Each structure stands twice: as C-alpha cells, then as structure tokens.
C-alpha positions as a LaTeX table, in Angstrom:
\begin{tabular}{lrrr}
\hline
Residue & $x$ (\AA) & $y$ (\AA) & $z$ (\AA) \\
\hline
Met1 & 160.41 & 95.11 & 91.62 \\
Ser2 & 158.06 & 93.62 & 94.28 \\
Val3 & 159.50 & 90.49 & 95.93 \\
Ile4 & 156.02 & 88.99 & 96.40 \\
Ala5 & 156.04 & 88.01 & 92.70 \\
Leu6 & 159.51 & 86.25 & 93.13 \\
Pro7 & 158.00 & 82.64 & 93.71 \\
Asp8 & 155.68 & 83.07 & 90.71 \\
Ile9 & 158.61 & 84.21 & 88.40 \\
Val10 & 160.84 & 81.41 & 89.49 \\
Gly11 & 158.08 & 78.88 & 89.06 \\
Leu12 & 157.20 & 80.09 & 85.51 \\
Leu13 & 160.88 & 80.07 & 84.57 \\
Gly14 & 161.10 & 76.47 & 85.45 \\
Leu15 & 157.89 & 75.54 & 83.52 \\
Ile16 & 159.23 & 77.49 & 80.54 \\
Gly17 & 162.38 & 75.58 & 80.72 \\
Ile18 & 160.49 & 72.44 & 80.69 \\
Leu19 & 158.40 & 73.44 & 77.69 \\
Glu20 & 161.45 & 74.41 & 75.80 \\
Trp21 & 163.00 & 70.93 & 76.41 \\
Leu22 & 159.70 & 69.48 & 75.10 \\
Arg23 & 159.63 & 71.77 & 72.10 \\
Gln24 & 163.10 & 70.57 & 71.07 \\
Lys25 & 162.15 & 66.98 & 71.45 \\
Gln26 & 158.68 & 67.10 & 69.73 \\
Gln27 & 158.83 & 69.97 & 67.34 \\
Ser28 & 155.16 & 70.30 & 67.89 \\
Lys29 & 153.07 & 73.42 & 66.86 \\
Thr30 & 151.02 & 73.04 & 70.10 \\
Val31 & 154.16 & 73.16 & 72.38 \\
Asn32 & 155.20 & 76.19 & 70.43 \\
Ala33 & 151.94 & 78.01 & 71.13 \\
Trp34 & 152.03 & 77.01 & 74.98 \\
Leu35 & 155.65 & 78.16 & 75.21 \\
Leu36 & 154.80 & 81.59 & 73.73 \\
Gly37 & 151.81 & 81.97 & 75.90 \\
Met38 & 153.77 & 81.15 & 78.95 \\
Leu39 & 156.30 & 83.82 & 77.84 \\
Phe40 & 153.34 & 86.28 & 77.77 \\
Val41 & 152.23 & 85.23 & 81.21 \\
Leu42 & 155.87 & 85.71 & 82.54 \\
Ala43 & 155.97 & 89.18 & 81.02 \\
Glu44 & 152.66 & 90.02 & 82.74 \\
Val45 & 153.82 & 88.63 & 86.21 \\
Met46 & 157.04 & 90.74 & 85.80 \\
Ala47 & 155.16 & 93.93 & 84.62 \\
Val48 & 152.80 & 93.66 & 87.66 \\
Ala49 & 155.73 & 93.21 & 89.98 \\
Val50 & 157.59 & 96.30 & 88.59 \\
Tyr51 & 154.55 & 98.65 & 88.60 \\
Arg52 & 153.74 & 97.77 & 92.14 \\
Gly53 & 157.23 & 98.46 & 93.17 \\
Ser54 & 157.97 & 101.59 & 91.24 \\
Ser55 & 155.78 & 104.70 & 90.30 \\
Ala56 & 158.18 & 105.83 & 87.70 \\
Val57 & 157.17 & 103.28 & 84.98 \\
His58 & 153.72 & 102.44 & 86.51 \\
Thr59 & 151.88 & 103.48 & 83.27 \\
Trp60 & 153.88 & 101.52 & 80.72 \\
Met61 & 153.99 & 98.46 & 82.95 \\
His62 & 150.26 & 98.64 & 83.37 \\
Val63 & 149.91 & 98.79 & 79.54 \\
Leu64 & 152.36 & 95.82 & 79.22 \\
Ala65 & 150.39 & 93.68 & 81.83 \\
Leu66 & 146.94 & 94.21 & 80.21 \\
Asp67 & 148.09 & 93.88 & 76.59 \\
Thr68 & 149.85 & 90.61 & 77.57 \\
Tyr69 & 146.62 & 89.20 & 78.94 \\
Val70 & 145.13 & 89.58 & 75.56 \\
Leu71 & 148.01 & 88.03 & 73.75 \\
Ala72 & 148.35 & 85.31 & 76.22 \\
Gly73 & 144.71 & 84.43 & 75.90 \\
Val74 & 144.80 & 84.34 & 72.14 \\
Thr75 & 147.92 & 82.17 & 72.02 \\
Phe76 & 146.53 & 79.65 & 74.56 \\
Gly77 & 143.32 & 79.49 & 72.64 \\
Trp78 & 145.32 & 78.80 & 69.48 \\
Ala79 & 147.02 & 76.00 & 71.18 \\
Ser80 & 143.59 & 74.24 & 71.56 \\
Arg81 & 143.82 & 73.93 & 67.73 \\
Gln82 & 140.13 & 74.01 & 67.43 \\
Asp83 & 138.49 & 76.39 & 64.83 \\
Leu84 & 135.43 & 77.86 & 66.42 \\
Leu85 & 134.22 & 79.36 & 63.17 \\
Pro86 & 133.63 & 76.49 & 60.53 \\
Gly87 & 133.58 & 77.34 & 56.76 \\
Arg88 & 135.93 & 79.31 & 54.53 \\
Ala89 & 137.21 & 81.57 & 57.51 \\
His90 & 138.88 & 79.06 & 59.56 \\
Val91 & 139.41 & 81.61 & 62.26 \\
Pro92 & 139.10 & 80.91 & 65.81 \\
Phe93 & 136.26 & 83.04 & 67.31 \\
Phe94 & 138.35 & 84.43 & 70.17 \\
Val95 & 140.52 & 86.22 & 67.65 \\
Val96 & 137.58 & 88.39 & 66.50 \\
Pro97 & 137.19 & 90.34 & 69.84 \\
Ala98 & 140.94 & 90.11 & 70.75 \\
Val99 & 141.98 & 92.84 & 68.14 \\
Pro100 & 139.71 & 95.66 & 69.46 \\
Leu101 & 140.24 & 94.52 & 72.98 \\
Phe102 & 143.87 & 95.06 & 72.61 \\
Val103 & 143.09 & 98.63 & 71.75 \\
Leu104 & 140.84 & 99.05 & 74.70 \\
Thr105 & 143.46 & 97.56 & 77.16 \\
Thr106 & 146.06 & 99.87 & 75.76 \\
Leu107 & 143.96 & 102.88 & 76.21 \\
Tyr108 & 143.07 & 101.96 & 79.74 \\
Gly109 & 146.56 & 101.15 & 80.63 \\
Leu110 & 147.68 & 104.69 & 79.33 \\
Asp111 & 145.01 & 106.06 & 81.76 \\
Val112 & 142.96 & 107.62 & 78.82 \\
Gln113 & 139.91 & 108.81 & 80.46 \\
Asn114 & 138.10 & 109.92 & 77.14 \\
Thr115 & 134.91 & 108.08 & 77.27 \\
Glu116 & 134.17 & 108.87 & 73.57 \\
Ser117 & 137.27 & 106.73 & 72.65 \\
Tyr118 & 136.06 & 103.65 & 74.31 \\
Ile119 & 132.41 & 104.07 & 73.11 \\
Phe120 & 133.70 & 104.54 & 69.36 \\
Thr121 & 136.08 & 101.52 & 69.67 \\
Val122 & 133.33 & 99.24 & 71.21 \\
Leu123 & 130.58 & 100.54 & 68.65 \\
Val124 & 132.80 & 99.90 & 65.72 \\
Ser125 & 133.69 & 96.40 & 66.99 \\
Leu126 & 130.08 & 95.66 & 67.51 \\
Val127 & 128.98 & 96.63 & 64.01 \\
Leu128 & 132.06 & 95.06 & 62.27 \\
Gly129 & 131.65 & 91.73 & 64.25 \\
Leu130 & 128.10 & 91.45 & 62.94 \\
Ile131 & 129.17 & 92.16 & 59.42 \\
Phe132 & 132.00 & 89.52 & 59.71 \\
Ile133 & 129.58 & 86.84 & 61.18 \\
Gln134 & 127.04 & 87.51 & 58.34 \\
Ala135 & 129.90 & 87.22 & 55.66 \\
Leu136 & 130.82 & 83.78 & 56.78 \\
Gly137 & 130.59 & 81.05 & 54.37 \\
Gly138 & 129.69 & 77.42 & 55.12 \\
Thr139 & 127.61 & 78.23 & 58.10 \\
Thr140 & 123.93 & 77.36 & 59.04 \\
Leu141 & 121.47 & 79.88 & 60.01 \\
Arg142 & 121.29 & 78.25 & 63.47 \\
Leu143 & 125.06 & 78.65 & 63.96 \\
Arg144 & 125.14 & 82.14 & 62.65 \\
Leu145 & 122.35 & 83.18 & 65.14 \\
Thr146 & 124.46 & 81.51 & 67.93 \\
Leu147 & 127.50 & 83.47 & 66.88 \\
Val148 & 125.55 & 86.61 & 66.86 \\
Gly149 & 124.28 & 85.93 & 70.30 \\
Met150 & 127.71 & 85.47 & 71.52 \\
His151 & 128.99 & 88.43 & 69.95 \\
Leu152 & 126.27 & 90.61 & 71.51 \\
Thr153 & 126.89 & 89.12 & 74.92 \\
Ile154 & 130.41 & 90.37 & 74.61 \\
Trp155 & 129.85 & 93.89 & 73.11 \\
Ala156 & 126.46 & 95.14 & 74.14 \\
Pro157 & 127.15 & 95.12 & 77.86 \\
Met158 & 130.62 & 96.96 & 77.04 \\
Leu159 & 128.81 & 99.61 & 75.15 \\
Leu160 & 126.48 & 100.15 & 77.99 \\
Leu161 & 129.35 & 100.38 & 80.25 \\
Ala162 & 131.33 & 102.67 & 78.20 \\
Met163 & 128.54 & 104.98 & 77.76 \\
Gln164 & 128.04 & 105.15 & 81.60 \\
Gly165 & 131.83 & 105.93 & 81.93 \\
Gln166 & 132.59 & 102.56 & 83.62 \\
Leu167 & 135.87 & 102.14 & 81.79 \\
Arg168 & 137.45 & 99.68 & 84.25 \\
Trp169 & 134.37 & 97.29 & 83.75 \\
Val170 & 134.68 & 97.78 & 79.98 \\
Val171 & 138.20 & 96.47 & 79.94 \\
Tyr172 & 137.63 & 93.63 & 82.41 \\
Trp173 & 134.36 & 92.47 & 81.06 \\
Gly174 & 136.07 & 92.09 & 77.77 \\
Leu175 & 138.90 & 90.00 & 79.38 \\
Thr176 & 136.41 & 87.88 & 81.04 \\
Cys177 & 134.73 & 86.91 & 77.85 \\
Leu178 & 137.94 & 86.42 & 75.98 \\
Tyr179 & 139.08 & 83.95 & 78.46 \\
Leu180 & 135.70 & 82.03 & 78.60 \\
Leu181 & 135.87 & 81.74 & 74.86 \\
Val182 & 139.47 & 80.29 & 75.24 \\
Ala183 & 138.17 & 77.72 & 77.83 \\
Phe184 & 135.29 & 76.99 & 75.42 \\
Ser185 & 137.77 & 76.09 & 72.63 \\
Phe186 & 139.14 & 73.18 & 74.55 \\
Arg187 & 135.67 & 71.66 & 74.72 \\
Ala188 & 136.55 & 69.02 & 72.06 \\
Arg189 & 139.21 & 67.57 & 74.19 \\
Val190 & 136.79 & 67.26 & 77.17 \\
Arg191 & 134.42 & 65.48 & 74.85 \\
Arg192 & 137.05 & 62.85 & 74.18 \\
Gly193 & 137.26 & 62.23 & 77.95 \\
Ala194 & 140.74 & 63.92 & 78.10 \\
Leu195 & 141.59 & 65.07 & 81.68 \\
Gly196 & 144.11 & 67.71 & 80.46 \\
Gly197 & 141.27 & 69.44 & 78.55 \\
Leu198 & 139.06 & 69.41 & 81.70 \\
Val199 & 141.75 & 71.00 & 83.89 \\
Ile200 & 142.44 & 73.68 & 81.37 \\
Met201 & 138.91 & 74.57 & 80.90 \\
Gly202 & 138.48 & 74.86 & 84.65 \\
Gly203 & 141.69 & 77.02 & 84.97 \\
Phe204 & 140.61 & 79.40 & 82.26 \\
Thr205 & 137.12 & 79.69 & 83.63 \\
Val206 & 138.49 & 80.60 & 86.99 \\
Trp207 & 140.86 & 83.04 & 85.33 \\
Ala208 & 137.97 & 84.58 & 83.57 \\
Leu209 & 136.02 & 85.01 & 86.91 \\
Cys210 & 139.11 & 86.70 & 88.46 \\
Phe211 & 138.89 & 89.21 & 85.72 \\
Leu212 & 135.16 & 89.62 & 86.62 \\
Val213 & 135.69 & 90.40 & 90.17 \\
His214 & 138.78 & 92.47 & 89.74 \\
Pro215 & 136.84 & 95.89 & 89.40 \\
Leu216 & 134.97 & 94.87 & 92.72 \\
Met217 & 138.29 & 94.83 & 94.58 \\
His218 & 138.42 & 98.53 & 94.83 \\
Ser219 & 135.25 & 98.90 & 96.68 \\
His220 & 135.81 & 95.68 & 98.61 \\
Ala221 & 139.53 & 95.74 & 99.92 \\
Asn222 & 139.07 & 92.81 & 102.00 \\
Trp223 & 138.65 & 90.52 & 99.00 \\
Asp224 & 142.13 & 91.55 & 97.82 \\
Pro225 & 144.25 & 88.75 & 99.52 \\
Thr226 & 141.80 & 85.95 & 98.48 \\
Val227 & 141.67 & 87.12 & 94.81 \\
Glu228 & 145.41 & 87.57 & 94.58 \\
Asn229 & 145.87 & 84.05 & 95.80 \\
Ile230 & 143.33 & 82.55 & 93.29 \\
Trp231 & 144.95 & 84.86 & 90.59 \\
Ser232 & 148.28 & 83.19 & 90.92 \\
Leu233 & 146.87 & 79.52 & 91.48 \\
Gln234 & 144.67 & 79.55 & 88.38 \\
Lys235 & 147.72 & 80.17 & 86.30 \\
Phe236 & 149.45 & 77.16 & 87.58 \\
Val237 & 146.16 & 75.10 & 87.16 \\
Val238 & 146.25 & 75.92 & 83.56 \\
Ile239 & 149.86 & 74.89 & 83.29 \\
Val240 & 149.37 & 71.60 & 85.05 \\
Gly241 & 146.38 & 70.97 & 82.47 \\
Met242 & 148.67 & 71.87 & 79.87 \\
Leu243 & 151.35 & 69.36 & 80.95 \\
Val244 & 148.78 & 66.67 & 81.18 \\
Thr245 & 147.48 & 67.58 & 77.66 \\
Leu246 & 150.95 & 67.29 & 76.18 \\
Leu247 & 151.41 & 63.84 & 77.90 \\
Glu248 & 147.96 & 62.78 & 76.46 \\
Asp249 & 149.00 & 64.05 & 73.07 \\
Glu250 & 152.32 & 62.10 & 73.22 \\
Thr251 & 150.54 & 58.85 & 74.29 \\
Glu252 & 147.97 & 59.14 & 71.57 \\
Leu253 & 150.83 & 59.87 & 68.95 \\
Arg254 & 152.60 & 56.66 & 70.14 \\
Lys255 & 149.47 & 54.67 & 69.90 \\
Ser256 & 148.91 & 55.98 & 66.43 \\
Gln257 & 152.45 & 55.13 & 65.34 \\
Ala258 & 152.18 & 51.66 & 66.52 \\
Leu259 & 149.18 & 51.15 & 64.32 \\
His260 & 149.89 & 53.32 & 61.19 \\
Asp261 & 152.65 & 53.13 & 58.53 \\
Ala262 & 155.15 & 55.87 & 59.05 \\
Leu263 & 155.51 & 56.72 & 55.27 \\
Thr264 & 151.91 & 56.87 & 54.22 \\
Gly265 & 150.02 & 57.39 & 57.36 \\
Leu266 & 147.60 & 54.35 & 56.54 \\
Pro267 & 146.72 & 51.65 & 58.95 \\
Asn268 & 149.61 & 49.07 & 59.07 \\
Arg269 & 149.47 & 45.23 & 59.16 \\
Arg270 & 148.66 & 45.22 & 62.94 \\
Leu271 & 145.60 & 47.54 & 62.50 \\
Phe272 & 144.58 & 45.80 & 59.29 \\
Glu273 & 144.32 & 42.35 & 60.68 \\
Asp274 & 142.12 & 43.74 & 63.63 \\
Arg275 & 139.94 & 45.69 & 61.23 \\
Leu276 & 139.52 & 42.64 & 58.94 \\
Ala277 & 138.56 & 40.44 & 61.97 \\
Gln278 & 136.01 & 43.09 & 63.00 \\
Ser279 & 134.60 & 43.15 & 59.49 \\
Leu280 & 134.23 & 39.41 & 59.17 \\
Glu281 & 132.31 & 39.23 & 62.44 \\
Arg282 & 130.13 & 42.09 & 61.19 \\
Ala283 & 129.42 & 40.26 & 58.09 \\
Leu284 & 128.29 & 37.08 & 59.87 \\
Arg285 & 125.96 & 39.06 & 62.21 \\
Ser286 & 124.52 & 41.30 & 59.27 \\
Gly287 & 124.11 & 38.76 & 56.61 \\
Leu288 & 126.05 & 40.90 & 54.12 \\
Ser289 & 129.40 & 40.25 & 52.45 \\
Thr290 & 132.77 & 41.70 & 53.13 \\
Ala291 & 135.29 & 41.91 & 50.36 \\
Leu292 & 139.06 & 42.13 & 50.57 \\
Phe293 & 141.08 & 43.82 & 47.76 \\
Val294 & 144.78 & 43.47 & 47.34 \\
Val295 & 146.41 & 46.14 & 45.38 \\
Asp296 & 150.13 & 45.79 & 44.08 \\
Leu297 & 152.01 & 48.36 & 42.09 \\
Asn298 & 153.50 & 47.14 & 38.79 \\
Gly299 & 157.05 & 47.78 & 38.24 \\
Phe300 & 157.84 & 49.24 & 41.66 \\
Lys301 & 161.07 & 47.46 & 42.15 \\
Thr302 & 162.33 & 48.90 & 38.91 \\
Ile303 & 161.46 & 52.54 & 40.11 \\
Asn304 & 163.45 & 51.71 & 43.31 \\
Asp305 & 166.45 & 50.32 & 41.45 \\
Thr306 & 166.61 & 52.86 & 38.69 \\
Gln307 & 165.25 & 56.12 & 40.17 \\
Gly308 & 166.20 & 55.65 & 43.79 \\
His309 & 164.40 & 54.77 & 46.95 \\
Arg310 & 163.35 & 58.40 & 47.56 \\
Met311 & 161.41 & 58.36 & 44.34 \\
Gly312 & 159.94 & 54.94 & 45.40 \\
Asp313 & 158.76 & 56.68 & 48.66 \\
Leu314 & 157.15 & 59.54 & 46.73 \\
Val315 & 155.38 & 56.86 & 44.58 \\
Leu316 & 153.99 & 54.94 & 47.57 \\
Gln317 & 152.78 & 58.21 & 49.06 \\
Ala318 & 151.17 & 59.32 & 45.92 \\
Ala319 & 149.53 & 55.93 & 45.35 \\
Ala320 & 148.05 & 56.09 & 49.00 \\
Thr321 & 146.67 & 59.37 & 48.49 \\
Gly322 & 145.06 & 58.20 & 45.17 \\
Leu323 & 143.54 & 55.11 & 46.73 \\
Gln324 & 142.25 & 57.18 & 49.57 \\
Gly325 & 140.13 & 59.28 & 47.37 \\
Thr326 & 138.39 & 56.02 & 46.27 \\
Val327 & 137.78 & 54.37 & 49.40 \\
Arg328 & 134.77 & 55.11 & 51.61 \\
Ser329 & 135.39 & 56.44 & 55.18 \\
Ser330 & 133.55 & 53.30 & 56.53 \\
Asp331 & 135.99 & 50.98 & 54.79 \\
Thr332 & 139.75 & 50.58 & 55.58 \\
Leu333 & 142.67 & 51.06 & 53.37 \\
Ser334 & 146.09 & 49.93 & 54.67 \\
Arg335 & 149.68 & 49.28 & 53.57 \\
Leu336 & 150.93 & 45.92 & 54.60 \\
Gly337 & 154.57 & 46.48 & 53.54 \\
Gly338 & 156.42 & 47.37 & 50.27 \\
Asp339 & 154.21 & 48.21 & 47.51 \\
Glu340 & 151.16 & 46.13 & 48.70 \\
Phe341 & 148.01 & 47.93 & 49.82 \\
Cys342 & 144.76 & 46.24 & 50.96 \\
Val343 & 141.27 & 47.48 & 51.11 \\
Ile344 & 138.43 & 46.17 & 53.27 \\
Val345 & 134.90 & 46.93 & 52.05 \\
Asn346 & 132.07 & 46.25 & 54.29 \\
Asp347 & 128.28 & 45.51 & 53.88 \\
Leu348 & 128.45 & 44.39 & 50.09 \\
Thr349 & 124.96 & 43.12 & 48.92 \\
Arg350 & 126.15 & 42.08 & 45.37 \\
Ser351 & 129.21 & 40.40 & 44.28 \\
Ala352 & 129.05 & 42.39 & 41.07 \\
Asp353 & 129.93 & 45.43 & 42.86 \\
Cys354 & 133.53 & 44.05 & 43.50 \\
Glu355 & 134.36 & 44.40 & 39.97 \\
Arg356 & 133.22 & 48.01 & 39.86 \\
Ile357 & 135.40 & 48.81 & 42.88 \\
Ala358 & 138.34 & 46.91 & 41.58 \\
Asp359 & 138.04 & 49.13 & 38.50 \\
Ala360 & 137.88 & 52.09 & 40.61 \\
Leu361 & 141.02 & 51.27 & 42.47 \\
Ala362 & 142.91 & 50.43 & 39.34 \\
Glu363 & 141.80 & 53.78 & 37.79 \\
Ala364 & 142.92 & 55.80 & 41.03 \\
Leu365 & 146.31 & 54.44 & 40.58 \\
Asp366 & 146.36 & 55.37 & 36.65 \\
Gly367 & 145.57 & 58.82 & 37.77 \\
Val368 & 148.51 & 59.15 & 40.09 \\
Glu369 & 151.19 & 61.75 & 39.06 \\
Val370 & 154.54 & 62.15 & 40.73 \\
Pro371 & 156.88 & 64.95 & 39.77 \\
Arg372 & 160.13 & 63.88 & 38.00 \\
Leu373 & 158.99 & 60.06 & 37.78 \\
Val374 & 160.10 & 58.40 & 34.63 \\
Gly375 & 157.08 & 56.44 & 33.59 \\
Ser376 & 153.62 & 56.12 & 35.04 \\
Val377 & 152.09 & 54.53 & 38.20 \\
Asn378 & 149.78 & 51.62 & 37.81 \\
Gly379 & 148.70 & 48.57 & 39.68 \\
Ser380 & 147.00 & 45.23 & 39.78 \\
Val381 & 144.01 & 44.46 & 41.79 \\
Gly382 & 142.69 & 40.96 & 43.20 \\
Tyr383 & 139.72 & 40.46 & 45.52 \\
Ala384 & 137.80 & 37.83 & 47.36 \\
Leu385 & 134.41 & 37.83 & 49.12 \\
Phe386 & 133.59 & 36.50 & 52.68 \\
Pro387 & 131.69 & 34.45 & 53.26 \\
Asp388 & 130.88 & 33.53 & 49.67 \\
Glu389 & 134.47 & 32.52 & 48.55 \\
Ala390 & 136.25 & 32.23 & 51.76 \\
Ala391 & 135.67 & 30.77 & 55.18 \\
Asp392 & 138.21 & 32.96 & 57.30 \\
Ala393 & 140.67 & 35.63 & 57.03 \\
Thr394 & 143.49 & 33.76 & 56.05 \\
Glu395 & 141.72 & 32.12 & 53.16 \\
Leu396 & 140.18 & 35.50 & 52.19 \\
Tyr397 & 143.62 & 37.15 & 51.87 \\
Thr398 & 145.22 & 34.25 & 50.07 \\
Leu399 & 142.66 & 34.13 & 47.45 \\
Ala400 & 142.60 & 37.89 & 46.80 \\
Asp401 & 146.36 & 37.74 & 46.79 \\
Arg402 & 146.55 & 34.90 & 44.31 \\
Arg403 & 144.11 & 36.73 & 41.99 \\
Met404 & 146.11 & 39.76 & 42.06 \\
Tyr405 & 149.28 & 38.04 & 41.12 \\
Glu406 & 147.60 & 36.16 & 38.33 \\
Arg407 & 146.33 & 39.47 & 36.92 \\
Lys408 & 149.80 & 40.88 & 37.28 \\
Arg409 & 151.37 & 37.79 & 35.43 \\
Arg410 & 148.77 & 38.25 & 32.59 \\
Gly411 & 149.25 & 41.99 & 32.42 \\
Ala412 & 145.61 & 42.44 & 32.80 \\
Arg413 & 145.01 & 44.52 & 35.73 \\
Arg414 & 141.15 & 44.33 & 35.49 \\
Glu415 & 140.46 & 41.01 & 33.89 \\
Lys416 & 138.56 & 38.72 & 36.29 \\
Val417 & 140.56 & 35.70 & 37.28 \\
Glu418 & 138.74 & 32.75 & 38.83 \\
Phe419 & 140.20 & 30.55 & 41.67 \\
Pro420 & 138.33 & 27.68 & 43.36 \\
Arg421 & 137.68 & 28.02 & 47.01 \\
Ala422 & 139.92 & 26.61 & 49.74 \\
Val423 & 143.27 & 27.32 & 48.02 \\
Ala424 & 144.72 & 29.26 & 50.87 \\
Glu425 & 147.56 & 28.32 & 53.14 \\
Pro426 & 148.24 & 30.06 & 56.55 \\
Ile427 & 151.69 & 30.76 & 55.65 \\
Leu428 & 150.66 & 33.32 & 52.97 \\
Met429 & 149.35 & 35.59 & 55.47 \\
Glu430 & 152.78 & 36.27 & 56.63 \\
Arg431 & 154.63 & 39.21 & 55.16 \\
Arg432 & 155.83 & 38.49 & 51.62 \\
Arg433 & 159.68 & 38.63 & 51.39 \\
\hline
\end{tabular}
C-alpha cells in the first residue's frame, strides 16, 4: 500500500468515528447516509493506495475504486433528501444514470476494450432513460423537457465518445455528470440560506471537475500533482460542509422542538401565542376578522383513567390528524396542553362562517377512529371573533373557552352559545389545571 494515502486514510477514519458517534446520538437517516458515503470514500482511497503500490491486484482495486465513486455519489445525493423527480416516481434523478454508469465503471476497471460493449450500454441507457422520463406521472411538459435535456446532456456525449473509442472519457464524463447532479440535489438547502449546503455544492462541483480533467492528466503529466492535491482537498471540503449541515439540522430541530408539541407535532402554547398576536395585528391592518376556536375532547379523562395513558396519547394524535385535515394551511392548529386544541382562522369576512368551521371541526373529531379504543372520539367547540367580540388576545381566548365549556356542559357540541363581550379575565389565559 502506498504510504502517500496514509494521512487521508487516518483523517477519514477520524471523521467516520465522529459520524458514528453522531449516528448513535441522533438516530438520523441523514447521518446514516453520510456515514455510508464516507465508508465508500474510505474504500476508494484504500483501493487507490493498494493498486498504486502493488501490480498484483491492480485490476480489482481499480474496479473497486471506480465503483465506489458511483456508490458514494448516489449515497451522498440521497443524504440531501431531495427528490429531483416529482410525481409518483419519487426517485432522485441521479439514481437513473447511476445504474448503467456502475456497469461502465466495472467494464473500464476490468480493462475491457471492446468498444461495442460500451456503445451498447450507453445506447440502451439513453433509450430507457427517455422512456422512463416520458412515463413519469405528475410532471409538467416543461419539467419533462428539462429532464430530457439533462438526460441527453449526460448520454449523448458518452455515445459519441464510445463510438470514437474514447473509453476513458466515456467513464469520466459519466462520473462528472453524476457528481454535478449530486451537487444540484443540495440546491434547496442553499435557497434556505444554509451555509452547509453551499459548501457541499461547491465541494461536489469541484469533485466533478476533477473527474472531468482526469483523462487529460495522461497527456499533461505536469498537471498531476496539482490535480492530486485538489482531488484530496475537495473530499474534505464536502465533509466540512456535511458537518456544518448536521449542525444546522440539529439547531433547526431544537428550534422546532421548542415551538412544537412533542406528542402531536403541532405548534405549542408558545408558538400559538405568537401566531395569535400576528393574526390580530393582521386583522387590524386588513379590516377583516380573526376567529379563535377552542376545541376540547369529551370524556378524555375517562379514557386515560380506564384505558391507560398510552391509549390517551393515541387518541390525541388521532384527533390532531383529524383536525389537521380540516384546517387551511394559512391558519394555525395548535395543542395548548392536555386535550385542548386551538385553531386560529384568519381573514374572515362573515361571522356566519364561524358556525360552518365549528361544525367542520366537530365532524372531523367525530370521524376519528383509534384501534382498540372502547368508545368513540368527539369534542366540543367554542369560538370568538376579533375585533367584533373581543378587544385583545386574552379576551378572545376567554370568550371562546367559556363558550366551549358551556357547550360541553349542555352536551350540545354545535349549539351556538352567546356570551356578552368583556367577560374575560387575564388569569384564564394561563394553562388550565
């Protein structure tokens, strides 16, 4: 084994150790994908070190090095968790060229010089890829044409190169395109302003350019030291971007956990109060109304007492799912605690709409089914309007809450209950005990 690769191997082993530590802490699919990708990179580095230091296993180590480039690229791309192909397929686009490219790298690593084998593989890949794109569901004509253009950009040059017998260029052009697609798969992170995504895109782009200039190194030997240094550097650039990305993901997760209920994933009281304040300000600016609905499950304490807290948790999760199917994306459904849910509905033009919404929320709970639950799920709904019936958030919540409890007391979940304005007391905004 060549000792030149030892620093890279030691560095990679250290980073793999860090990833394994993160994997055990986070149990994240993203970390799993990065760890697998790093293992492929380590295998490639070791294979290159072996075939440079020994001619006995040169062929098989060459095959291993080239094939791990493909496997690492696909794994890293999968770590972006971005589907490049929308619709029913839900397949990242870099997977489509990766399968035939794996065949081509294997042929080249085995030193197969039969030009017809490369032409046949590329031609079949070109045709099948076009058929696959045309068969995609849920895609617009514009997107389909874009995908066809990308596909032809990959395979048409490879076909011409294969017909000219430029087998090295066939393989390395394919690897160049694969790694550019992987870089492109991280575009969503860059749009969100994530530094890690930008570093990763830059690293994979440089990696792709290394593949592009690799065939030229045989005719320009003086390029070899520079390209080798860049070849090693860009891997660690990608790794740095990966670690920054994991840190950003962990930060976002902690922010989300601080603002969302752990059981249902809905906004918690803290986020609810912030959203409600924003909605009231919006109502004052627009001249429209904001409605607050308070939803409380009927008989929830009995379920907890007689069927256990685990069943109670399942009921809450099912209720949250049922209510989510009724609420618009522009509105806010939150769980304030216990079996109490609140819904903020913006931009109402008619107070009569509140009764329709309250009915829809009650019917959503009526339709909830929980396996092995003895009995059924239902709830009581109360609401109040701002600024028509309440002057501020405290008064709005208190009025909606009182109406909900009155309906629960009467056993009439949808009967309209009237209360005069200004019945609220600030203490009622605190969590009910």
